[in-house]
Coordinates of C-alpha atoms in Angstrom, one line a residue:
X1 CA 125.5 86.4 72.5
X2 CA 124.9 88.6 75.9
X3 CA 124.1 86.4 78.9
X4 CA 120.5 87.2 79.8
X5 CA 120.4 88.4 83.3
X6 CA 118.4 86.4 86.2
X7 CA 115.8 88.5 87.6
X8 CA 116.1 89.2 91.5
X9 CA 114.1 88.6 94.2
X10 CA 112.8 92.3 93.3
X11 CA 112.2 91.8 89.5
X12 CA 109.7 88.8 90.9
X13 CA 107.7 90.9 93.0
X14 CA 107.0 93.6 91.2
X15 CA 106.3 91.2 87.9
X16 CA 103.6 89.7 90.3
X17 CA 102.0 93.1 90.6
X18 CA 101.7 93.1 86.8
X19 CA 98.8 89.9 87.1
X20 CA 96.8 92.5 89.6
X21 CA 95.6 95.1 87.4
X22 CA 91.9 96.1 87.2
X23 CA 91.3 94.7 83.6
X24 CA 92.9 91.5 84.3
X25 CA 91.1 90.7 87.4
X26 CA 87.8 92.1 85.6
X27 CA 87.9 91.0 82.1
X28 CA 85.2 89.0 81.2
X29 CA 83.3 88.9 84.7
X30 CA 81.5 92.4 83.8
X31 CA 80.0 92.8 80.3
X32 CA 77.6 95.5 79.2
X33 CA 74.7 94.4 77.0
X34 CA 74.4 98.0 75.8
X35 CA 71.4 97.3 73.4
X36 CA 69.2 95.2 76.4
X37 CA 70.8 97.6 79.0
X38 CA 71.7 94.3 80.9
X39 CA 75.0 93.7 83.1
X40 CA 76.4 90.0 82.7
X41 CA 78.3 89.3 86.3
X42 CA 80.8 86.3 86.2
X43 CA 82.3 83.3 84.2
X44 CA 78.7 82.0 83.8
X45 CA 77.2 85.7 82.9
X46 CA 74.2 85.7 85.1
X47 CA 72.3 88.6 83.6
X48 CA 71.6 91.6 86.1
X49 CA 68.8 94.8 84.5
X50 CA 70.6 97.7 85.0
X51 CA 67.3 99.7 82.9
X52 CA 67.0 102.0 86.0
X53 CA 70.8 102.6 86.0
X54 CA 72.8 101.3 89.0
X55 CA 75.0 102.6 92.1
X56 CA 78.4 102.1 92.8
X57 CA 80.1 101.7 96.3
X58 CA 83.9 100.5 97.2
X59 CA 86.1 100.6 99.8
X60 CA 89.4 99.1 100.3
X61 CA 93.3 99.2 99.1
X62 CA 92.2 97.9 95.5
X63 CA 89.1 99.9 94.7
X64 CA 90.3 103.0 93.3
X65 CA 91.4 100.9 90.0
X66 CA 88.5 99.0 90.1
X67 CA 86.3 102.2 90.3
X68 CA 88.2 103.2 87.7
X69 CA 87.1 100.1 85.0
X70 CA 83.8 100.0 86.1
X71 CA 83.4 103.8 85.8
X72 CA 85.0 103.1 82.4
X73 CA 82.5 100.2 81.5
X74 CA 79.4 101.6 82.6
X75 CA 79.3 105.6 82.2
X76 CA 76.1 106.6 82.1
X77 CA 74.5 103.9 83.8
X78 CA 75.8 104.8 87.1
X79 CA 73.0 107.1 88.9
X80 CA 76.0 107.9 91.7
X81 CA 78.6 106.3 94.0
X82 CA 81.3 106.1 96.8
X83 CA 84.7 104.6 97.1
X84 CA 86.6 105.0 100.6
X85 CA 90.5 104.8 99.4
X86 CA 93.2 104.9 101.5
X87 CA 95.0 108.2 102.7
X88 CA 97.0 109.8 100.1
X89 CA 96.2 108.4 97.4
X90 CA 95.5 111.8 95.6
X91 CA 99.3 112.9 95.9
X92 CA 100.6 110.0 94.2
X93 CA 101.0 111.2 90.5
X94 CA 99.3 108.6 88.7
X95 CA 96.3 107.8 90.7
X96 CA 94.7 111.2 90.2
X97 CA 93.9 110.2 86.6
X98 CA 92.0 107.1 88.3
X99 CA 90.1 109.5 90.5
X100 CA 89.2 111.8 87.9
X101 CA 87.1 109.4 85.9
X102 CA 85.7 108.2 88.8
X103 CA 84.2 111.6 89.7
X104 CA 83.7 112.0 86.3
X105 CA 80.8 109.1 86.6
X106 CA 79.5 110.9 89.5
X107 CA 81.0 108.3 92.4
X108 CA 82.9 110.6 94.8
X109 CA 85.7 109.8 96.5
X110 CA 87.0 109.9 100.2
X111 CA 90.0 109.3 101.2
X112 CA 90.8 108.0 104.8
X113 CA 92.4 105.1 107.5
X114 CA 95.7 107.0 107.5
X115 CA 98.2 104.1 108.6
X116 CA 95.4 101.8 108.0
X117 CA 93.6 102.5 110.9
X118 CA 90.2 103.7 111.4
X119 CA 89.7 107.1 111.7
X120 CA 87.0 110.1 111.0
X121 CA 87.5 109.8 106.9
X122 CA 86.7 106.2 107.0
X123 CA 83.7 106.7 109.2
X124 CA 82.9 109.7 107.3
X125 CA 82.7 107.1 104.2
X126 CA 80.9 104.6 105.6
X127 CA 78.0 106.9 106.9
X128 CA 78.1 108.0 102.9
X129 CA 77.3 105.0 101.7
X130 CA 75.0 104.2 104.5
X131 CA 72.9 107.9 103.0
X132 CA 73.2 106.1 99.5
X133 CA 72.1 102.8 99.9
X134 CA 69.4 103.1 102.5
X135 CA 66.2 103.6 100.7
X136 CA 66.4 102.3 97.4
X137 CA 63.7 99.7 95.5
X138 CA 63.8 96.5 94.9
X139 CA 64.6 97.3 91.2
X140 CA 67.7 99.2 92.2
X141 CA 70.9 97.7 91.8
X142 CA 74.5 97.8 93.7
X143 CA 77.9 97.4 92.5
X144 CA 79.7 96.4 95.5
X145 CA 83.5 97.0 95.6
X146 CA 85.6 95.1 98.1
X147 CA 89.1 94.7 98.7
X148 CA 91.7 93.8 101.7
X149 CA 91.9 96.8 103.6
X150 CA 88.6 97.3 103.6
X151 CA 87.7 97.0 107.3
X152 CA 89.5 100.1 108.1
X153 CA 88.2 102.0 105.4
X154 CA 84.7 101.5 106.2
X155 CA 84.4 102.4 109.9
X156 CA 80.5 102.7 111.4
X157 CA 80.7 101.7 115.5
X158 CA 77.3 100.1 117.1
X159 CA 75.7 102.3 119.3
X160 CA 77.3 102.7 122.8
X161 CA 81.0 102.4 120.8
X162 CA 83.4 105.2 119.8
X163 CA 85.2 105.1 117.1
X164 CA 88.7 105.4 119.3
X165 CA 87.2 103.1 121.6
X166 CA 87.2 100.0 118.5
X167 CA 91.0 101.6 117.3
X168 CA 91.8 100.5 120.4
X169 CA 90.7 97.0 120.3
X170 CA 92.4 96.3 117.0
X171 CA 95.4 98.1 118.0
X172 CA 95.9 95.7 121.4
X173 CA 94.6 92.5 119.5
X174 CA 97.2 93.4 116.8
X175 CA 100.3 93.3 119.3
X176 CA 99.7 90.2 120.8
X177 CA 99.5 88.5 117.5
X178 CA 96.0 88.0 116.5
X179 CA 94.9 86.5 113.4
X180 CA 93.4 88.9 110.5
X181 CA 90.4 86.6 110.9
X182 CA 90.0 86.9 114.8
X183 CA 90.4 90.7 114.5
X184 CA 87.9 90.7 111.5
X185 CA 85.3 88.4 114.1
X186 CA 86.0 91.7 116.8
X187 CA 85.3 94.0 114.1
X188 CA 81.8 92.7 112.9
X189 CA 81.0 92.4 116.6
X190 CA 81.8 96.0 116.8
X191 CA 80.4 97.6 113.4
X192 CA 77.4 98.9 112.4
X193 CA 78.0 98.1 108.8
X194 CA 79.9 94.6 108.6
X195 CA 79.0 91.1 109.0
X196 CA 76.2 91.5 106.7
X197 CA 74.9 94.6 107.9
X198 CA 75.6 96.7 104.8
X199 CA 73.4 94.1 102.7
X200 CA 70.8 94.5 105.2
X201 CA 70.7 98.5 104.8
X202 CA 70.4 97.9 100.7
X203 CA 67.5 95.1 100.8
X204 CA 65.6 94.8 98.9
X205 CA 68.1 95.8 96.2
X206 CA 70.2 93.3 94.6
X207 CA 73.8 93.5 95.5
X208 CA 77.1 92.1 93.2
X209 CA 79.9 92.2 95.3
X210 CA 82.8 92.3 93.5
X211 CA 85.6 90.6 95.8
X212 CA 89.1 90.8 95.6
X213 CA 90.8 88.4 98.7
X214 CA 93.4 89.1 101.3
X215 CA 92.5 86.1 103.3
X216 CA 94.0 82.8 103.3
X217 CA 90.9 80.3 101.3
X218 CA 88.9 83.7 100.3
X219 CA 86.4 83.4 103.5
X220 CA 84.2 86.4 102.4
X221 CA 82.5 86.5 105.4
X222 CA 85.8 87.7 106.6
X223 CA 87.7 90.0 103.8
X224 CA 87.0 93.8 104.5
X225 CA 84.8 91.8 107.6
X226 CA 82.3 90.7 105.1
X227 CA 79.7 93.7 104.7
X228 CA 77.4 91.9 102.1
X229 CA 77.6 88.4 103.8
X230 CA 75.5 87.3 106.5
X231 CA 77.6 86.8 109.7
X232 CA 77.7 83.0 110.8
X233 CA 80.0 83.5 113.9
X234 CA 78.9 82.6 117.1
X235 CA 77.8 85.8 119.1
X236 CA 80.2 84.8 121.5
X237 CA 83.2 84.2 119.2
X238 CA 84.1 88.5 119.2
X239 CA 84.0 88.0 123.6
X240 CA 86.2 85.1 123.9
X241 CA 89.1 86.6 121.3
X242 CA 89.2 88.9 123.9
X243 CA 89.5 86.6 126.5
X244 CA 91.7 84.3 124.6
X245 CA 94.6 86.9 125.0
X246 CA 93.7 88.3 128.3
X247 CA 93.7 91.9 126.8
X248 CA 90.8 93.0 129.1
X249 CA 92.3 95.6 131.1
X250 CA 93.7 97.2 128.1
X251 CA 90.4 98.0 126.7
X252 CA 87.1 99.9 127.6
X253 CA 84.5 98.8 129.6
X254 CA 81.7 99.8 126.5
X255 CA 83.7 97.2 124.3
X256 CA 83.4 94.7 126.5
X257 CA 79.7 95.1 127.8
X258 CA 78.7 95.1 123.8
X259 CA 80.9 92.2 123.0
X260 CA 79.8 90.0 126.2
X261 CA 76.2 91.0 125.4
X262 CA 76.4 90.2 121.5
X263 CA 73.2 88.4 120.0
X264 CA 72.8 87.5 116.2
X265 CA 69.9 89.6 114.5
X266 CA 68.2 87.7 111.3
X267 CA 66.9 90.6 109.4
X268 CA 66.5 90.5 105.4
X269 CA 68.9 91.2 103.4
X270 CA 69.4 91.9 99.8
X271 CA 69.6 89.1 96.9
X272 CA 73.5 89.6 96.7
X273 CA 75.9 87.9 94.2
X274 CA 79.3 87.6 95.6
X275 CA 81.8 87.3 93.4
X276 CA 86.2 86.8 94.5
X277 CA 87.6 88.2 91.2
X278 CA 91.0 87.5 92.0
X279 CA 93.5 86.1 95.0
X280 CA 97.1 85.1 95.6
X281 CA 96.8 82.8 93.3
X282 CA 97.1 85.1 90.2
X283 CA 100.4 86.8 91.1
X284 CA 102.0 83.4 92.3
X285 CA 100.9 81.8 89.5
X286 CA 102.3 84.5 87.1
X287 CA 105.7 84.5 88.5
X288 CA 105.8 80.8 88.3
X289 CA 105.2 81.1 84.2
X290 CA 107.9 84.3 84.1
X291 CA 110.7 81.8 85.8
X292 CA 110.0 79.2 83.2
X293 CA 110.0 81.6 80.3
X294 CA 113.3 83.0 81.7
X295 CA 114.5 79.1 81.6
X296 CA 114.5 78.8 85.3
X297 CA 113.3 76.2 87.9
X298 CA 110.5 77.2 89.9
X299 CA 108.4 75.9 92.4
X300 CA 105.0 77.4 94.0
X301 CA 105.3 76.3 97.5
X302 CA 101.9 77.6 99.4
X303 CA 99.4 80.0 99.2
X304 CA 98.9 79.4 102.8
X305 CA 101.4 80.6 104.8
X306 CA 101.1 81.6 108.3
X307 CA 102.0 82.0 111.8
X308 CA 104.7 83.9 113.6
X309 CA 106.7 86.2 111.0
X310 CA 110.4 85.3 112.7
X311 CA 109.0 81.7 112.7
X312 CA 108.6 80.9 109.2
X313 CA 111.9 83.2 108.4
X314 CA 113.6 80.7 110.1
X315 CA 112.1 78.1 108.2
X316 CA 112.9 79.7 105.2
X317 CA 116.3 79.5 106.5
X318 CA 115.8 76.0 106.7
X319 CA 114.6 75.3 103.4
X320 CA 117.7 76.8 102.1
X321 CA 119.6 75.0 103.7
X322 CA 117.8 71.9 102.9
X323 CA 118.0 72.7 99.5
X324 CA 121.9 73.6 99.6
X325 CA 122.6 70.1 101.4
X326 CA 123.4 71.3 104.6
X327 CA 120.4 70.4 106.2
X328 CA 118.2 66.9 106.3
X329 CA 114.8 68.1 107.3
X330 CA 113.1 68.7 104.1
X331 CA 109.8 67.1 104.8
X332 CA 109.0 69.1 108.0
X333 CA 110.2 71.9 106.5
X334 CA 107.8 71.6 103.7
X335 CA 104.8 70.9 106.3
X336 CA 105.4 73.8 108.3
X337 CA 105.7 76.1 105.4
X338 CA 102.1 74.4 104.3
X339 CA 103.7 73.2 101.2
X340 CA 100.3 71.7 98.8
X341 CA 102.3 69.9 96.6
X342 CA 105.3 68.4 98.5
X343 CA 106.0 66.0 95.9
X344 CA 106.3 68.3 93.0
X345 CA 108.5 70.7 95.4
X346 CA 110.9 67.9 96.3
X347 CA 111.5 66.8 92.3
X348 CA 112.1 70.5 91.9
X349 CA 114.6 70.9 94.4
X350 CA 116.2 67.6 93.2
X351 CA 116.0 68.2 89.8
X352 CA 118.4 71.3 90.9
X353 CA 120.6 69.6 92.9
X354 CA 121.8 67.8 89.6
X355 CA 122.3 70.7 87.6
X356 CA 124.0 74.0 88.3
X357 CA 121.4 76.7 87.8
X358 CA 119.1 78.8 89.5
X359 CA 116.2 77.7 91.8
X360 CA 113.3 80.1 92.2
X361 CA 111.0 79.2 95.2
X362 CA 107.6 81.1 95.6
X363 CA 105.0 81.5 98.7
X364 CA 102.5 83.4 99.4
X365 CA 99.6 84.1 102.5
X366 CA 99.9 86.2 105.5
X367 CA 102.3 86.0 109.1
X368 CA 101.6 87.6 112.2
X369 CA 103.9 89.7 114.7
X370 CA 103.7 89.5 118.8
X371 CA 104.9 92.7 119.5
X372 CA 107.4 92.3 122.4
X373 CA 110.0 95.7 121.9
X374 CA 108.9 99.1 121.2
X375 CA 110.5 99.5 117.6
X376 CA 109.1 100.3 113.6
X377 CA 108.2 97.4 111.4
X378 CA 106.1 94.9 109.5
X379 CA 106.0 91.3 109.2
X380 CA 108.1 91.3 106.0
X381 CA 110.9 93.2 107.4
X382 CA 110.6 90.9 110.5
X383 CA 110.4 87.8 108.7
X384 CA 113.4 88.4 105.8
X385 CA 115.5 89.9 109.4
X386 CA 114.6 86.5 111.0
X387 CA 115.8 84.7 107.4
X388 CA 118.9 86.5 107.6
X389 CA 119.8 85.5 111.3
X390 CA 119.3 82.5 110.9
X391 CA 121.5 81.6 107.8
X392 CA 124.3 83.7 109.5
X393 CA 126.6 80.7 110.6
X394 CA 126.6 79.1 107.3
X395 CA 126.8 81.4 105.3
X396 CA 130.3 81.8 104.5
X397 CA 130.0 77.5 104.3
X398 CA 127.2 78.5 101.6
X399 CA 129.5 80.8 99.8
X400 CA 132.6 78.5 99.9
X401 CA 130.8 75.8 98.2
X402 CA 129.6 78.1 95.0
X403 CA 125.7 79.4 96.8
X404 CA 124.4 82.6 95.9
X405 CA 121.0 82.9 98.2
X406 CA 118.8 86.1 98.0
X407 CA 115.2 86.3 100.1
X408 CA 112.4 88.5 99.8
X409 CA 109.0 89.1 101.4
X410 CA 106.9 92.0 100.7
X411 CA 102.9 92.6 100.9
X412 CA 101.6 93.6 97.8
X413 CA 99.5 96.6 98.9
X414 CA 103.1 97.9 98.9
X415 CA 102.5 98.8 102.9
X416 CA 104.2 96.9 105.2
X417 CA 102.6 97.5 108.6
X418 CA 103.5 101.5 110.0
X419 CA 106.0 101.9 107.5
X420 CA 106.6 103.6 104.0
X421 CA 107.9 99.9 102.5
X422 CA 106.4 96.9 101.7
X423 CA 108.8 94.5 103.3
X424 CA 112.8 93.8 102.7
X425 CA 114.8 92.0 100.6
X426 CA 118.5 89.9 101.8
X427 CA 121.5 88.7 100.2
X428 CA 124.5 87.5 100.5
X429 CA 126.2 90.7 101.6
X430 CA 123.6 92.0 103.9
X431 CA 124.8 91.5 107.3
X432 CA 128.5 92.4 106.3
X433 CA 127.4 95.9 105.7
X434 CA 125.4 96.2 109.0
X435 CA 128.6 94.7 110.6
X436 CA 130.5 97.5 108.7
X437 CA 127.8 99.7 110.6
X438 CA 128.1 98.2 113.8
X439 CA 124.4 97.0 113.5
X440 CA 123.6 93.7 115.5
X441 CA 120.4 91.9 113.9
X442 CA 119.5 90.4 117.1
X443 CA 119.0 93.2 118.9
X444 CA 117.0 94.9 116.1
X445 CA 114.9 91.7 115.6
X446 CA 114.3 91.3 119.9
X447 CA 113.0 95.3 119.8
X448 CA 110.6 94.3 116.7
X449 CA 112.8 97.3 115.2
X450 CA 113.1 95.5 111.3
X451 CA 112.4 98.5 109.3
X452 CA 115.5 100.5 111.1
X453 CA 117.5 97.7 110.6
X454 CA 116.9 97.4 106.6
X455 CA 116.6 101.0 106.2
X456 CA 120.2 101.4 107.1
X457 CA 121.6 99.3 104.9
X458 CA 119.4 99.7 102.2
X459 CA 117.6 96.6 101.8
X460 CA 114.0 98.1 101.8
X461 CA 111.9 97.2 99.0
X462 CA 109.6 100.3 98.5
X463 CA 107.2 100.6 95.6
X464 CA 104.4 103.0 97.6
X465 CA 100.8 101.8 97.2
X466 CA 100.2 99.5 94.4
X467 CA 96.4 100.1 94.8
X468 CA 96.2 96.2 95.2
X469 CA 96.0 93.4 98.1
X470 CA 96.5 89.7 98.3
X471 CA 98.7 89.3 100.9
X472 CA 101.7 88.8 100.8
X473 CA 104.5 87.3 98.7
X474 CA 108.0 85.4 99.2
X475 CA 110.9 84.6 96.7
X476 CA 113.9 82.8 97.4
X477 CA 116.5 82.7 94.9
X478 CA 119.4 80.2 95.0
X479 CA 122.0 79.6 92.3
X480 CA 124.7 77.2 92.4
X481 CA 127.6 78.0 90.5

């Protein structure tokens, strides 16, 4: 009988995409009572009249396939729409067909945030759905479609802001390592649409807001900057970010008089029904069953990882080397990895120290860079580089005593900061290829230059956009033979 191949580090990811398709993340939480004309939203089918038809608005990495379904399930009952996609979208081959029956329904698409940034497109989208939703009835209804991504793709300044002046702000708060959720509080601060404002422009429609998470514990006052949620931060919160990383002088003086000035507004809003159809969860989870199928052990570390992206590469290092014997420090590498289950990760590993096999480890969340070099990259890239530095010494130890390691971390929107790849993959033979090349990690890791790095030695994982979001995903691989 043929020896059934163990998937790579690869095979996972992609497999994870598989859990993040429209109809999986939709079935059952949007059925049409065709007869009664009603809409039943959610696991408990709360019952929505859609008699006088209903409107459809989107915007994020994700919302082009969810369009899509919803165009699908409701036809005629859409009266019109708008979905803000990102930037080339169109060209990629099997997208168009997604756009088609979107227009098809009547709910025009706009395609913008080109390097997922704000730009003209997204604002030109946001002041579209602003037109659509501003003077409906309280017997209208909104299909709201939200998804990581989102905050650039629906771009509306408040008065007395440009539109380059925000870019700016992100841009700077982005280099020194911000959070997504503190550049999401400086974004509502600086929109005329988020933190609650777009439900305010529909009231007194109702509003189901149909959420798919790119943030750690699914705040959804914070994913796409929460545009149907009423904002809770302090007014102050956006102002001291700022202050926090002393990034004053690098910004203009119309941010920061807005921002220091910020008040909170209570105006009504619309009923809204938020609803997070899917997170990180799903795709983890799904790789997790695919390991057992294919007989091997598995374990689901976090959902929650964070920090600095050369950081936890290094203590993914660590676990390796845990795992491998060559290193004592499992519990703090467990806690710093913000491992849920420790116990059920540390009979895992144990169970595969007895056995030779293969040992499939799975995380998932979001990392963050502090730009310090001038060079092309993403957290994944960084973090799998940072991986690959620091298992360097033992790694010929690793190979003498019968280990076969493999690392990947990629972000499932398939976009791995400015680049064409969503992250990087390393093995065994990596860095004697770059040595072969006369590449030094170190210097391409201390110039934040990653993606030059893997792109010359092939180690890119590129799958273009996957027209989804939920952060990101890691998979290490160790067999013993």
């Amino acid at each position: 009988m043929e020896k059934i191949k163990t998937p790579s580090c690869t095979d996972f990811f992609l497999k994870s995409l598989e859990s993040l398709k429209p109809e999986s993340l939709l079935d059952g939480k949007l059925v049409l009572d065709e007869e009664n004309q009603i809409l039943q939203i959610g696991k408990d089918k709360k019952n929505v009249d859609i008699k006088n038809g209903c409107y459809v608005v989107g915007f994020g990495k994700a919302v082009l396939g969810l369009g899509a379904f919803v165009a699908k399930k409701l036809g005629k009952h859409i009266n019109c729409g708008v979905l803000s996609i990102p930037w080339g979208t169109s060209e990629i081959g099997d997208y168009q067909s997604l756009i088609d029956v979107c227009e098809a329904a009547n709910v025009k698409i706009i395609e913008g945030a080109k390097d997922n940034l704000p730009d003209e497109n997204s604002q030109k989208a946001a002041m579209a759905v602003v037109d659509l939703v501003s003077n409906l009835s309280k017997e209208d209804v909104v299909i709201v479609l939200i998804s990581g991504g989102g905050s650039a793709l629906l771009s509306l300044p408040v008065e007395g802001v440009s539109l380059g002046e925000k870019l700016q702000v992100v841009r700077v708060l982005s280099h020194t390592g911000a959070s997504i959720t503190e550049l999401n509080t400086v974004r509502k601060a600086l929109s005329g649409i988020k933190g609650g404002k777009l439900a305010e422009m529909i009231h007194p429609a109702k509003v189901i807001s149909l959420v798919l998470s790119d943030i750690i514990g699914d705040p959804l006052d914070f994913i796409a900057s929460g545009p149907t949620v009423a904002n809770s931060d302090d007014p102050k919160a956006a102002f001291n970010i700022i202050k926090k990383y002393g990034v004053f002088r690098e910004i203009s003086e119309n941010v920061i008089e807005v921002l220091s000035e910020n008040t909170r507004t209570d105006k009504d809003q619309a009923s809204v029904e938020n609803l997070v159809i899917g997170n990180n969860d799903k795709p983890l989870q799904h790789i997790h069953t695919f390991a057992e199928k294919a007989g091997i052990l598995s374990s689901i570390l976090s959902k929650k990882i964070c920090g600095e992206a050369d950081e936890i590469g290094r203590t993914f290092a660590d676990l390796a080397l845990c795992v491998c014997s060559m290193k004592d420090n499992l519990n703090e590498v467990l806690s710093n990895l913000k491992t849920e289950n420790a116990e059920e990760a540390k009979s895992v590993i144990s169970t595969f120290s007895d056995i030779n096999s293969t040992l499939a480890i799975f995380g998932g969340g979001e990392t963050t860079v502090t730009v310090k070099g001038d060079g092309k990259g993403g957290r994944n890239q960084e973090m799998v580089l940072s991986f690959g530095i620091a298992l360097e010494e033992a790694r010929q130890s690793l190979q003498e005593n019968g280990y076969g390691i493999e690392f990947l971390s990629c972000g499932t929107d398939g976009i791995d900061g400015p680049t064409d790849s969503a992250g990087a993959v390393w093995n065994m033979k990596c860095f004697d290829l770059a040595k072969e090349k006369k590449l030094d990690p170190k210097q391409f890791l201390a110039n934040n230059d990653s993606y030059n790095f893997w792109n010359q030695i092939g180690c890119l994982v590129n799958t273009g956009h996957t027209g989804t979001n939920v952060m990101d995903i890691q998979v290490l691989l160790i067999t013993k033979m």
